[in-house]
Each structure stands twice: as C-alpha cells, then as structure tokens.
Short mmCIF file of N, CA and C and ligand atoms in Angstrom, two decimals:
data_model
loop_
_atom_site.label_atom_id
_atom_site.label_comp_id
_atom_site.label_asym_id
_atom_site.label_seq_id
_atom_site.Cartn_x
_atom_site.Cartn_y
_atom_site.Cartn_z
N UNK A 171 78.40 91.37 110.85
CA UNK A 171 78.80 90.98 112.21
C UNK A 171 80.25 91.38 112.50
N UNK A 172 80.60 92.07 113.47
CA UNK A 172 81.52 92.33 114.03
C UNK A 172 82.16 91.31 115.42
N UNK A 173 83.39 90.99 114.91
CA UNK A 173 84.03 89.88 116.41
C UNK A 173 83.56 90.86 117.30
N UNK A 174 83.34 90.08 118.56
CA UNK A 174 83.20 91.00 120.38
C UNK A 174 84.33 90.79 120.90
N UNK A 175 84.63 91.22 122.00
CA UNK A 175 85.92 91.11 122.76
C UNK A 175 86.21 89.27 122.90
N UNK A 176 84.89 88.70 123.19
CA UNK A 176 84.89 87.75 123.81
C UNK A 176 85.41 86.24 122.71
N UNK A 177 84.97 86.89 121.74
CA UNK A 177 85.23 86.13 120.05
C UNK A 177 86.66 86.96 119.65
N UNK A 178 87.08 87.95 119.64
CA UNK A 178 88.48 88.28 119.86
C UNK A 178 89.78 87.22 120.53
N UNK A 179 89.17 86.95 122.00
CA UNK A 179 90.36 86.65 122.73
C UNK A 179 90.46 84.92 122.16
N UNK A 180 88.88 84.50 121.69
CA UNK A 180 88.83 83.13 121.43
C UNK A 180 89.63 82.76 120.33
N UNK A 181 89.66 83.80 119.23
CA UNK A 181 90.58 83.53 118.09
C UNK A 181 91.78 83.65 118.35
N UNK A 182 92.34 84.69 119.27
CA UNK A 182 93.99 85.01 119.69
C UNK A 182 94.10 82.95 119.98
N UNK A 183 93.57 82.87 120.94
CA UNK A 183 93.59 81.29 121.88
C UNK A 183 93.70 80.17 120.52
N UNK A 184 92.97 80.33 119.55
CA UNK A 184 93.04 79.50 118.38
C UNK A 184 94.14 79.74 117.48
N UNK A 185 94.91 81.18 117.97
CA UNK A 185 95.82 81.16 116.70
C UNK A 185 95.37 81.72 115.35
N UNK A 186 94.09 82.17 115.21
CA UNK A 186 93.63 82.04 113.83
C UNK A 186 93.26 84.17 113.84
N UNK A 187 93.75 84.54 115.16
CA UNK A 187 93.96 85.74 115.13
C UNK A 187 95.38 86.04 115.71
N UNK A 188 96.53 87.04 115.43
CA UNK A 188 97.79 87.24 116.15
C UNK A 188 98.00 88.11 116.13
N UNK A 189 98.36 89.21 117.54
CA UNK A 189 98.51 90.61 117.95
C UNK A 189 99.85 90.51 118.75
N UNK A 190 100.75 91.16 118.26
CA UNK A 190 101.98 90.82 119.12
C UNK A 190 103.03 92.15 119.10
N UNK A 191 103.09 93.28 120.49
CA UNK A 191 102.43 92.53 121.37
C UNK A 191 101.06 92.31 122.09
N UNK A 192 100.75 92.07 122.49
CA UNK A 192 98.77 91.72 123.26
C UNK A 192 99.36 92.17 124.52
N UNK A 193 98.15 93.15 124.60
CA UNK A 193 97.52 93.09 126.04
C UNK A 193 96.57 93.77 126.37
N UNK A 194 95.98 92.72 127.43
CA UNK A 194 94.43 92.31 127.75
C UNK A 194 93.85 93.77 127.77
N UNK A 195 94.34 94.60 128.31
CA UNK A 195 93.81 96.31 128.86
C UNK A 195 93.34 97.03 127.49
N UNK A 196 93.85 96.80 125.75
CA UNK A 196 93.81 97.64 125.36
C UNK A 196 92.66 96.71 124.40
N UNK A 197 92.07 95.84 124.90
CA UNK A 197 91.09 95.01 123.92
C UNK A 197 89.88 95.96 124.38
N UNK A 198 88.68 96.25 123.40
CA UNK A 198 87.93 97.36 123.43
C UNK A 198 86.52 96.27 123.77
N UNK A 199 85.26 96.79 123.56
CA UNK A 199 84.17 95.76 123.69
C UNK A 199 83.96 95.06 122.35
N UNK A 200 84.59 95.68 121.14
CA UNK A 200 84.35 94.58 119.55
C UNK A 200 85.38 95.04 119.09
N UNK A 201 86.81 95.39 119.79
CA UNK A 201 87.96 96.35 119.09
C UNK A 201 89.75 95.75 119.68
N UNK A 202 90.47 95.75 119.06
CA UNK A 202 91.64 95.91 119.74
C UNK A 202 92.34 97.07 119.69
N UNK A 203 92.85 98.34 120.44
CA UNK A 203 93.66 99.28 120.07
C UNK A 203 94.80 98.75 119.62
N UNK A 204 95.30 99.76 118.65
CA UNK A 204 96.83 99.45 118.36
C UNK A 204 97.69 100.83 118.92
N UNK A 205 98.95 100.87 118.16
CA UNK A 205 99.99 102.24 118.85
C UNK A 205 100.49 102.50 117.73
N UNK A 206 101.14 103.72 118.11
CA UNK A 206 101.75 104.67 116.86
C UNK A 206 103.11 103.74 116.95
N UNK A 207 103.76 102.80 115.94
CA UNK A 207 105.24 102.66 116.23
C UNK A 207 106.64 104.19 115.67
N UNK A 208 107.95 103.67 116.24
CA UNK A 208 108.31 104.78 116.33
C UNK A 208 108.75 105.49 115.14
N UNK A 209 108.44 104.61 113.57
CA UNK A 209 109.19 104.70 112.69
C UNK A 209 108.21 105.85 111.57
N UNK A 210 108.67 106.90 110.99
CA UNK A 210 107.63 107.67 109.98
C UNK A 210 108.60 107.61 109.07
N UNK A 211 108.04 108.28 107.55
CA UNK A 211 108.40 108.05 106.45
C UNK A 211 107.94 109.19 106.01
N UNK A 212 108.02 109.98 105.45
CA UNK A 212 107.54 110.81 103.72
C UNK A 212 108.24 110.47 102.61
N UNK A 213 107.19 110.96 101.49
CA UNK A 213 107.84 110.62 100.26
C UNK A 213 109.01 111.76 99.86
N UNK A 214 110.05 111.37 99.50
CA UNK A 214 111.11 112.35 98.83
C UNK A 214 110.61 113.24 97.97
N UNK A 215 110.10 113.10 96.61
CA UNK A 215 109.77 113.72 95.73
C UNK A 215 108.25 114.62 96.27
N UNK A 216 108.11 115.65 96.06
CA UNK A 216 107.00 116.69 96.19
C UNK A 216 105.94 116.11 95.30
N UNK A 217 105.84 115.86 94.09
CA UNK A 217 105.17 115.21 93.17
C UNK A 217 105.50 113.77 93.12
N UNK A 218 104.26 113.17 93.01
CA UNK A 218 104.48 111.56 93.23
C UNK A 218 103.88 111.50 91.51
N UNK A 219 104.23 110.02 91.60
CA UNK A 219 103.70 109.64 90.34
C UNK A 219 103.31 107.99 90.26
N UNK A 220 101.47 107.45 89.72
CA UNK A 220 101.57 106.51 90.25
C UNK A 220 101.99 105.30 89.64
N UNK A 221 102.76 105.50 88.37
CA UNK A 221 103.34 104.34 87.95
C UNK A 221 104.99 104.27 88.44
N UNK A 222 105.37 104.73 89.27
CA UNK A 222 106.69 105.15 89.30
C UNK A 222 107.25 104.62 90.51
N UNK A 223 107.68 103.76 91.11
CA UNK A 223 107.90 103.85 92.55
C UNK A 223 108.78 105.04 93.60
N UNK A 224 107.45 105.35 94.18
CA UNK A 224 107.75 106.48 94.77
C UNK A 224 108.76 106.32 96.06
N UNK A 225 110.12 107.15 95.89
CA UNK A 225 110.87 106.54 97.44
C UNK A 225 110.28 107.17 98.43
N UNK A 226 110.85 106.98 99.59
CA UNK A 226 110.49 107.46 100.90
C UNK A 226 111.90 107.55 101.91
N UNK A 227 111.75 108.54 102.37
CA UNK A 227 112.71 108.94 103.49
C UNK A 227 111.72 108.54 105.09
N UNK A 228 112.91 107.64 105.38
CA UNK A 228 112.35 106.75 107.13
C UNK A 228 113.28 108.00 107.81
N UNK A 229 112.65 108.27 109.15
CA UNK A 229 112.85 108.79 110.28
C UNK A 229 112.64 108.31 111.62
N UNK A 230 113.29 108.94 113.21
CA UNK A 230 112.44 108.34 114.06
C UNK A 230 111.63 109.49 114.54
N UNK A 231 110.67 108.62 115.34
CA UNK A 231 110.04 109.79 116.38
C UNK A 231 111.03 110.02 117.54
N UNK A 232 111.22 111.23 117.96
CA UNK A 232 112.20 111.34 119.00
C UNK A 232 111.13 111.06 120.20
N UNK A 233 111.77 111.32 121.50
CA UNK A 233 111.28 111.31 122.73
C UNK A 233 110.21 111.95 122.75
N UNK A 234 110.65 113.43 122.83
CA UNK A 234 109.74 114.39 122.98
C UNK A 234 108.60 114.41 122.02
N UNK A 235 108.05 113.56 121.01
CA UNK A 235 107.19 113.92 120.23
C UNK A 235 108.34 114.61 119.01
N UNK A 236 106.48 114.41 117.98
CA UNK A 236 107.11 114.79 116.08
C UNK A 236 106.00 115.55 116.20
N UNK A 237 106.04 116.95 115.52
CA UNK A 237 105.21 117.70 115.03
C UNK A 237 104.16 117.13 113.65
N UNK A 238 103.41 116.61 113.75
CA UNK A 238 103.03 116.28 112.22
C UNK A 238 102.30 118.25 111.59
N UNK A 239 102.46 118.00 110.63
CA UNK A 239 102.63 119.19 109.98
C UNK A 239 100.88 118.82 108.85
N UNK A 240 99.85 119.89 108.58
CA UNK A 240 99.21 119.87 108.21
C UNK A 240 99.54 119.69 106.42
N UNK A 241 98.89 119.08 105.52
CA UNK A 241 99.41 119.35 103.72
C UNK A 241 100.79 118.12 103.77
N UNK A 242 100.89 117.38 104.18
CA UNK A 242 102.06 116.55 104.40
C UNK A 242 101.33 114.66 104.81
N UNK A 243 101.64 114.10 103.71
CA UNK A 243 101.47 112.54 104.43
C UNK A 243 102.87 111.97 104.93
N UNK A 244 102.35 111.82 105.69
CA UNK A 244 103.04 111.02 106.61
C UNK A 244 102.78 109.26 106.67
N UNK A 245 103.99 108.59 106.43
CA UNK A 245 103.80 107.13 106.40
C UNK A 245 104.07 106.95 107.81
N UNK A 246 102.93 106.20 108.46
CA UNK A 246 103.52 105.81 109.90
C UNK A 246 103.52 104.08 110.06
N UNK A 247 103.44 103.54 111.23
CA UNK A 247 103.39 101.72 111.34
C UNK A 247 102.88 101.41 112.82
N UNK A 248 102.09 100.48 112.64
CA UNK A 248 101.36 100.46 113.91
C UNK A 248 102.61 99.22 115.01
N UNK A 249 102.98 99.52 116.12
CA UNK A 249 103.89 99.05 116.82
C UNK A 249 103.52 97.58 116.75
N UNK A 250 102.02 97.03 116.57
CA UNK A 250 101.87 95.75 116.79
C UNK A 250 101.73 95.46 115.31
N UNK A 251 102.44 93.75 115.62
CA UNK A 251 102.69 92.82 114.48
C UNK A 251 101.25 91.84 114.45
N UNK A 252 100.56 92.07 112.94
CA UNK A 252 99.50 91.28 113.10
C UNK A 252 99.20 90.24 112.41
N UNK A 253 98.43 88.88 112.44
CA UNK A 253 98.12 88.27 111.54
C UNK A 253 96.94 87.24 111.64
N UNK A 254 96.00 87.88 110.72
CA UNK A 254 94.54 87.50 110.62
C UNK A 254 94.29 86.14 109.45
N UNK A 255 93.74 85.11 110.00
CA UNK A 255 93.95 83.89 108.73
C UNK A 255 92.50 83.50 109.00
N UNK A 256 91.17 83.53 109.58
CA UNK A 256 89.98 83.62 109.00
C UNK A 256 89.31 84.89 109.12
N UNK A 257 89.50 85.76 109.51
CA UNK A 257 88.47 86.91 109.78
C UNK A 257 89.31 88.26 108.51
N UNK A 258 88.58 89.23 108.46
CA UNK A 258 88.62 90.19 107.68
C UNK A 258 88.99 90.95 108.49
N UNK A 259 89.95 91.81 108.73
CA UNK A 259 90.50 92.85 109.92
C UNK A 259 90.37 94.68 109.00
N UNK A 260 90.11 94.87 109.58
CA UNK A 260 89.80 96.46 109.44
C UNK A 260 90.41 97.10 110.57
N UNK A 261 91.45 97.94 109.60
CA UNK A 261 92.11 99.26 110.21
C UNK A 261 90.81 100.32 111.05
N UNK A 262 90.28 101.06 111.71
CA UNK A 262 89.92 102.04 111.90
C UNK A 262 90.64 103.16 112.94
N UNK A 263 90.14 104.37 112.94
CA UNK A 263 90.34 105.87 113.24
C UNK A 263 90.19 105.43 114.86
N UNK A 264 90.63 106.04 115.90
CA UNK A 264 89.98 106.46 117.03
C UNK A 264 89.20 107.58 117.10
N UNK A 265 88.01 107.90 118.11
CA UNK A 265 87.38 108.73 118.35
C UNK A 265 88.52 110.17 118.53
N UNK A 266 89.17 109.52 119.58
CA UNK A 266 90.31 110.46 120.82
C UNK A 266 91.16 111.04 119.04
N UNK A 267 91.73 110.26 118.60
CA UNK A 267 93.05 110.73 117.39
C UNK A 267 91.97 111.45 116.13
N UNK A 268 90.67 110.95 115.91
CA UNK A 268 89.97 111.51 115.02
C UNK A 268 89.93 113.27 115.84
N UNK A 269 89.73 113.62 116.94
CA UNK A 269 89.04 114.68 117.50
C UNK A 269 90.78 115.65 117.57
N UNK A 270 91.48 114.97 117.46
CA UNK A 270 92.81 115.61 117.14
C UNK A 270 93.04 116.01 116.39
N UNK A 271 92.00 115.99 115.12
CA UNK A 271 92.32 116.24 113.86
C UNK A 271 93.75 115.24 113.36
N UNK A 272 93.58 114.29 113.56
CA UNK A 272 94.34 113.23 112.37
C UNK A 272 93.88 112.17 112.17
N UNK A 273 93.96 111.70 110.55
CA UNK A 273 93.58 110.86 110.44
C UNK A 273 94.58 109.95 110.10
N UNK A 274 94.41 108.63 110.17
CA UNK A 274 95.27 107.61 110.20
C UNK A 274 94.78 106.68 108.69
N UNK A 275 94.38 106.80 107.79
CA UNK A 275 94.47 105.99 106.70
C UNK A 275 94.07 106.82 105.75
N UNK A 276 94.31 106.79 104.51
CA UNK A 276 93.86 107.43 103.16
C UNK A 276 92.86 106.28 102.73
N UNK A 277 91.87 106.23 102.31
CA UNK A 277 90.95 105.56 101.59
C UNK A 277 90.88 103.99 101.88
N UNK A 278 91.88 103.50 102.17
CA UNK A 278 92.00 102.05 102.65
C UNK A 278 92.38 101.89 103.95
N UNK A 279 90.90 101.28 104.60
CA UNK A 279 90.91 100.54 106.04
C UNK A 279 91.20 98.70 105.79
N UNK A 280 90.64 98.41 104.96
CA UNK A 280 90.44 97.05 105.18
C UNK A 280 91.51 96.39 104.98
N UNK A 281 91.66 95.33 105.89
CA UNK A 281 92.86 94.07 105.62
C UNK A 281 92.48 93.00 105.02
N UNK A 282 93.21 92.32 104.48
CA UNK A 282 92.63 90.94 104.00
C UNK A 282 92.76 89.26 104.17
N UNK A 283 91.98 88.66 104.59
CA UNK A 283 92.37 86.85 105.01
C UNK A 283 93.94 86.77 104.72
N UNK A 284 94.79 86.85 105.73
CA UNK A 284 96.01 86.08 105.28
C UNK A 284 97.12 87.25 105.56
N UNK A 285 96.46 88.10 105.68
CA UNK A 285 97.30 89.56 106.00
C UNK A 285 98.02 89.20 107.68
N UNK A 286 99.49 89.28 107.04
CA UNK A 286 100.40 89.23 108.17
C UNK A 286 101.80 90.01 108.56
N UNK A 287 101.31 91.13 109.05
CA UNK A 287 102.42 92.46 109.15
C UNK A 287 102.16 93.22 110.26
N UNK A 288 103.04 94.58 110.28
CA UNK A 288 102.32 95.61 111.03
C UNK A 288 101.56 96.36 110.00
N UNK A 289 101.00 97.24 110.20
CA UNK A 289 99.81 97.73 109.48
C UNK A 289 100.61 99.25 108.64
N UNK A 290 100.85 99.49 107.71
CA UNK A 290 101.35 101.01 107.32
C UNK A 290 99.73 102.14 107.56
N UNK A 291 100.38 103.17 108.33
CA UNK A 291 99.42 104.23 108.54
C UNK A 291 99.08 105.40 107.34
N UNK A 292 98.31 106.26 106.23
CA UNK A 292 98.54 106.79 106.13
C UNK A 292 98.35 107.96 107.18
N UNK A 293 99.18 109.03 107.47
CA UNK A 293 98.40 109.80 108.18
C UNK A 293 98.90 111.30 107.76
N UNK A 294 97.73 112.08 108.03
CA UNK A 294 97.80 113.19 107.93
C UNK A 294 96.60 114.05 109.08
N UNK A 295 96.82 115.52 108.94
CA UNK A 295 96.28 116.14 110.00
C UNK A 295 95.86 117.16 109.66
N UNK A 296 94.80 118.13 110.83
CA UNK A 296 94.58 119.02 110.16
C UNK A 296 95.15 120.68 110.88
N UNK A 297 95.63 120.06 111.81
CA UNK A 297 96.25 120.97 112.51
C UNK A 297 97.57 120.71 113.27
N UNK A 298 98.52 121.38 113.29
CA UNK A 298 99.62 120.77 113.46
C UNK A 298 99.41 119.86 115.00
N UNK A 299 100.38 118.98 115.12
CA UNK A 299 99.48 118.20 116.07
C UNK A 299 101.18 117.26 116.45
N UNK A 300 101.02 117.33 118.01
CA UNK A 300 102.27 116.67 118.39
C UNK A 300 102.38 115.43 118.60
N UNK A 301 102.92 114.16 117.44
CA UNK A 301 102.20 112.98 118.64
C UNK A 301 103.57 111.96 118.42
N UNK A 302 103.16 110.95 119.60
CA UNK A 302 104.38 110.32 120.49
C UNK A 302 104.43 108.62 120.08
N UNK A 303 105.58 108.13 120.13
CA UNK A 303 105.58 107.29 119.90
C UNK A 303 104.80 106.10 121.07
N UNK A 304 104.27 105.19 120.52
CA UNK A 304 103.34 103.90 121.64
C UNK A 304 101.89 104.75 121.69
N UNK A 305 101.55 105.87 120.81
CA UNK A 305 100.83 106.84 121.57
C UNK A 305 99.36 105.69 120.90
N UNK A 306 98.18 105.10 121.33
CA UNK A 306 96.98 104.51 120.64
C UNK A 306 96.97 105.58 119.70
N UNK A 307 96.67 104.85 118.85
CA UNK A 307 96.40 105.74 116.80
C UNK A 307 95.37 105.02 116.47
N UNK A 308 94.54 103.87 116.48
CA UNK A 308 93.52 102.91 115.67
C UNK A 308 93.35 102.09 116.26
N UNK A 309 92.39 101.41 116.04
CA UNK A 309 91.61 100.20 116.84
C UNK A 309 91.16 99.01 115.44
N UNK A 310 91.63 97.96 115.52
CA UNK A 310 91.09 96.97 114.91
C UNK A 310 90.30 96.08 114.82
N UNK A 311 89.39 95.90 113.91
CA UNK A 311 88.18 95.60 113.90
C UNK A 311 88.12 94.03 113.25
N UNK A 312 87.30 93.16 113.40
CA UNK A 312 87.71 91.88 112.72
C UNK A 312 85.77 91.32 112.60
N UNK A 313 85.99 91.22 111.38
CA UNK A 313 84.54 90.59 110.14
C UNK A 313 84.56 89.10 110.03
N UNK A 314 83.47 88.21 110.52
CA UNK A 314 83.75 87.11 109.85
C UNK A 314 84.01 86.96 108.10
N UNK A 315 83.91 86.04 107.80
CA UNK A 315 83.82 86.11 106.28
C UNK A 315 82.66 84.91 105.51
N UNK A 316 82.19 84.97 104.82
CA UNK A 316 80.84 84.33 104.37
C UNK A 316 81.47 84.01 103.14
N UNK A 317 82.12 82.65 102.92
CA UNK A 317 82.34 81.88 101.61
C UNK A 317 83.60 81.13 102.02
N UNK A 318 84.01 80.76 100.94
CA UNK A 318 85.41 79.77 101.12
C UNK A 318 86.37 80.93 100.93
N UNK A 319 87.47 81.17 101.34
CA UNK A 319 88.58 81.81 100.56
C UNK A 319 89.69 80.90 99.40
N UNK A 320 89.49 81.07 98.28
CA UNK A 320 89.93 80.86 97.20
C UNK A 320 91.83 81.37 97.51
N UNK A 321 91.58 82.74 97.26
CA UNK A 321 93.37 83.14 97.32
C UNK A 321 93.76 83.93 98.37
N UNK A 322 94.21 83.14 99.58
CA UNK A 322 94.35 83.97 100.69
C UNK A 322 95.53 85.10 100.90
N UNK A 323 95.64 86.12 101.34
CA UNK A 323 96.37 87.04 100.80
C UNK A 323 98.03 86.54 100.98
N UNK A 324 98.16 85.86 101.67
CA UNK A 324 99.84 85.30 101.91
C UNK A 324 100.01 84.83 100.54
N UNK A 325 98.92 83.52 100.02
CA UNK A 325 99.44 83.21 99.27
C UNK A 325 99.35 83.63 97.28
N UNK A 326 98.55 85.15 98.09
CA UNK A 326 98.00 85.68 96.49
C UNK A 326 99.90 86.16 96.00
N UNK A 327 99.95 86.11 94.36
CA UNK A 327 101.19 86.74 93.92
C UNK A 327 101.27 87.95 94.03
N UNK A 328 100.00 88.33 94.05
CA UNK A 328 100.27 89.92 93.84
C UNK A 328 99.98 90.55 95.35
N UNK A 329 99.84 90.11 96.62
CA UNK A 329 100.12 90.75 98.03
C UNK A 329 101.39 91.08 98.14
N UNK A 330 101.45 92.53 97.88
CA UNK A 330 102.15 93.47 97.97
C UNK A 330 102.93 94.15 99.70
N UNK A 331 101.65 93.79 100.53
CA UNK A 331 102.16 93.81 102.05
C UNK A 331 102.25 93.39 102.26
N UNK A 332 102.94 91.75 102.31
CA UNK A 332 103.21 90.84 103.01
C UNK A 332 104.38 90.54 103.57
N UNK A 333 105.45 90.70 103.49
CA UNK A 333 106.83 91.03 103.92
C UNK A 333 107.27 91.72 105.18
N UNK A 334 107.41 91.01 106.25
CA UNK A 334 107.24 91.57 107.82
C UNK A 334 108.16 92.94 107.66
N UNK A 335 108.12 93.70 108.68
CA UNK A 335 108.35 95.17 108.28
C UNK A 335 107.98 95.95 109.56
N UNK A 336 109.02 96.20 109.98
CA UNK A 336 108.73 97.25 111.10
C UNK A 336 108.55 98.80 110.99
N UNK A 337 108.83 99.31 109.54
CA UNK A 337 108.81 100.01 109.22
C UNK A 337 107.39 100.23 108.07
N UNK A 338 106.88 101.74 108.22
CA UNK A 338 106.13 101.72 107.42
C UNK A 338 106.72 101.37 105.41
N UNK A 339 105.71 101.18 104.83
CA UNK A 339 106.02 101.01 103.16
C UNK A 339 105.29 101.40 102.72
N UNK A 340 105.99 102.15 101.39
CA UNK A 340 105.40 103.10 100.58
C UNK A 340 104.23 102.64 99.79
N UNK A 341 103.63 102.98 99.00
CA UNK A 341 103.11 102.79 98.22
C UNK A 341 103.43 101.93 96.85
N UNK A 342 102.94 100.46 96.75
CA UNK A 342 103.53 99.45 95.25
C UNK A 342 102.61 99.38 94.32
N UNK A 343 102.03 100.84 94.07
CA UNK A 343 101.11 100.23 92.95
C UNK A 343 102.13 100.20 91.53
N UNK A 344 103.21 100.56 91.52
CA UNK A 344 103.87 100.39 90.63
C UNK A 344 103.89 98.86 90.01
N UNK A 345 103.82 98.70 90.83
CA UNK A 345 103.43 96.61 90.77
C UNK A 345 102.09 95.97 90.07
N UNK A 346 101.53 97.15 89.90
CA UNK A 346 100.61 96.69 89.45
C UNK A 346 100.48 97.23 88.00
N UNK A 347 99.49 96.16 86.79
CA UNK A 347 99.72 96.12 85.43
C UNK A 347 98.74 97.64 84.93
N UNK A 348 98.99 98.09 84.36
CA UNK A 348 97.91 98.82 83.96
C UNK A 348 98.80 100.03 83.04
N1 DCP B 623 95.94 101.37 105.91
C1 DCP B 623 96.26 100.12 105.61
C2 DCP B 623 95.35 99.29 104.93
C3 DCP B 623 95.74 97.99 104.62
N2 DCP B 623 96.97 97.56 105.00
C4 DCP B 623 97.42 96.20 104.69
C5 DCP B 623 96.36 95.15 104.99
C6 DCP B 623 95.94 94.64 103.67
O1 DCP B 623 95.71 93.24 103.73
C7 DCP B 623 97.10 94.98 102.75
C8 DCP B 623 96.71 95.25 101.33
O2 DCP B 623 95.69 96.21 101.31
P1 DCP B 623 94.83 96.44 99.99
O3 DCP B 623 94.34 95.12 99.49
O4 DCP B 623 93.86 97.53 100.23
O5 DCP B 623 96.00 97.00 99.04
P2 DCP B 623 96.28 96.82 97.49
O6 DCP B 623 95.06 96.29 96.79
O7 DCP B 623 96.85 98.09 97.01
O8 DCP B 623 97.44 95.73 97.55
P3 DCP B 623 97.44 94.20 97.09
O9 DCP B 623 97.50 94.24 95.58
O10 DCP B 623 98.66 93.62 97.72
O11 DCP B 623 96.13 93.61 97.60
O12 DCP B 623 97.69 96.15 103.31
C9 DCP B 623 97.85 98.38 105.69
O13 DCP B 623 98.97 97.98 106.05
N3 DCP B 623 97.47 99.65 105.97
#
C-alpha cells in the first residue's frame, strides 16, 4: 500500500509526516515532489575507497544552471527538510528527470521510520545535462509499515543520516564494522 494524496496531507495535519517547505501544488495523486537544493558535492579523490572516509568538495549551483557531466557522481540535497515517524518514505526518480537521462539515487531509495533530514541525492547522468537549482528532481513516496518498530532510525546508534544538513553527505560506511 502506498499513502494517496489524501492520507499524505492527513499525516502532514498529524505531524507524523514533515515536508518543509510544503506546498499544496507539488503533492502528486500518491507522491510529494521534491527540488534540486542549491548545494552539490563530488568526491576529491578519483579513487574512492570503502573503508576510508571519502572527502568531498561542496559547491554552489550558480544561477544559470551546472552542467552535470556524464562518468561523474555528483552528491546533490533535496531543498526540502523531511521527517517521517510512522510511514516508510521512499526516495524515487521522476518520469520528466528520468527521460533527461539522470538519475537521482545509486542503489538506495528507501528511507527509514524516524528518518529526519533533507534527503542526499546520488546523481549522475547520461548525457551532459544542464540542471537548476529548485529545479523538481524526485517525488516521495510513503509505505505504511506492518509491525511494531523496535529501533526507530533517530534513535538507532548506528543512523548515520540523521544530523540536519543542508548540504548533501558523503558516504559513512566507514562507520561501519566490517
Ligand atoms: N538516496 C538516499 C537514500 C536514503 N537517504 C536517507 C534516508 C535513510 O533513512 C537514510 C539511511 O539510508 P540507508 O538505511 O539506506 O543507509 P545505510 O544503511 O547506509 O545507513 P544507516 O547505517 O545509517 O542505516 O538515508 C538519503 O538521504 N538519500
């Protein structure tokens, strides 16, 4: 089951969904759009490594548009600040930004109970491709959830995105044991 618009606006009203900022125009029929915010990132080093914490060089988007460049990730951040405390929120693609050839996440869409940030984008493209800051990049999707939640992600130790952030963030699997 997917929330509808109508179970959307009911959770904003409860608090137990938060989009900030909201507005009413960009809520879809089971979707909220989000926006490109103005902040990108790449990683410094050409070779990453994944026990290593990889830095990142922040930039802005100027006025005129950023070229995203094909063979290049790009860390981006979605302009809206979110925070989901019963439903399961899922990042997804737009039709319009998919047909642009870019995609907006590497392998991970899903958010988790308790997740409270802006969203880090991965993105990359397949053709060089000009795009603007506020420009819609993804639409968010929200799952009920079927059980109790045990460790909600605010208060898991190891939620790694939880730290408000207007800026996109790199990658912490360094944080993790292995
Ligand atoms: N493209 C994405 C996907 C997810 N998230 C956010 C929402 C998730 O609640 C949070 C963590 O995502 P994962 O659980 O997929 O990440 P990890 O398992 O790597 O991190 P953690 O150990 O913190 O769970 O990151 C994000 O900002 N951008």
């Amino acid at each position: 089951m997917i929330l509808s618009d109508k179970r959307i606006l009911e959770e904003i009203e409860k608090g137990t969904i938060v989009i900030q900022p909201f507005d009413r125009s960009f809520l879809g029929t089971n979707s909220y759009d989000v926006h490109l915010g103005k902040h990108l990132a790449t990683y410094r080093d050409k070779e990453l490594d994944a026990k290593k914490h990889n830095e990142i060089d922040h930039f802005d988007i100027p006025e005129e548009g950023f070229v995203l460049q094909p063979g290049v990730l790009y860390l981006g951040v979605t302009e809206e600040y979110t925070e989901t405390h019963a439903h399961v929120p899922f990042l997804e693609g737009k039709s319009s930004t998919g047909r642009l050839g870019i995609d907006i996440h590497a392998t991970a869409g899903k958010g988790d109970v308790g997740f409270c940030n802006t969203w880090t984008l991965e993105i990359s493209c397949v053709h060089p491709v000009r795009v603007y800051a506020g420009m819609p990049i993804g639409q968010l999707i929200y799952f009920p959830v079927d059980g109790e939640i045990i460790n909600k992600y605010n208060t898991k130790q190891n939620a790694k995105y939880n730290d408000r952030t207007i800026r996109p963030v790199e990658s912490m699997m360094w944080k993790n044991k292995f």
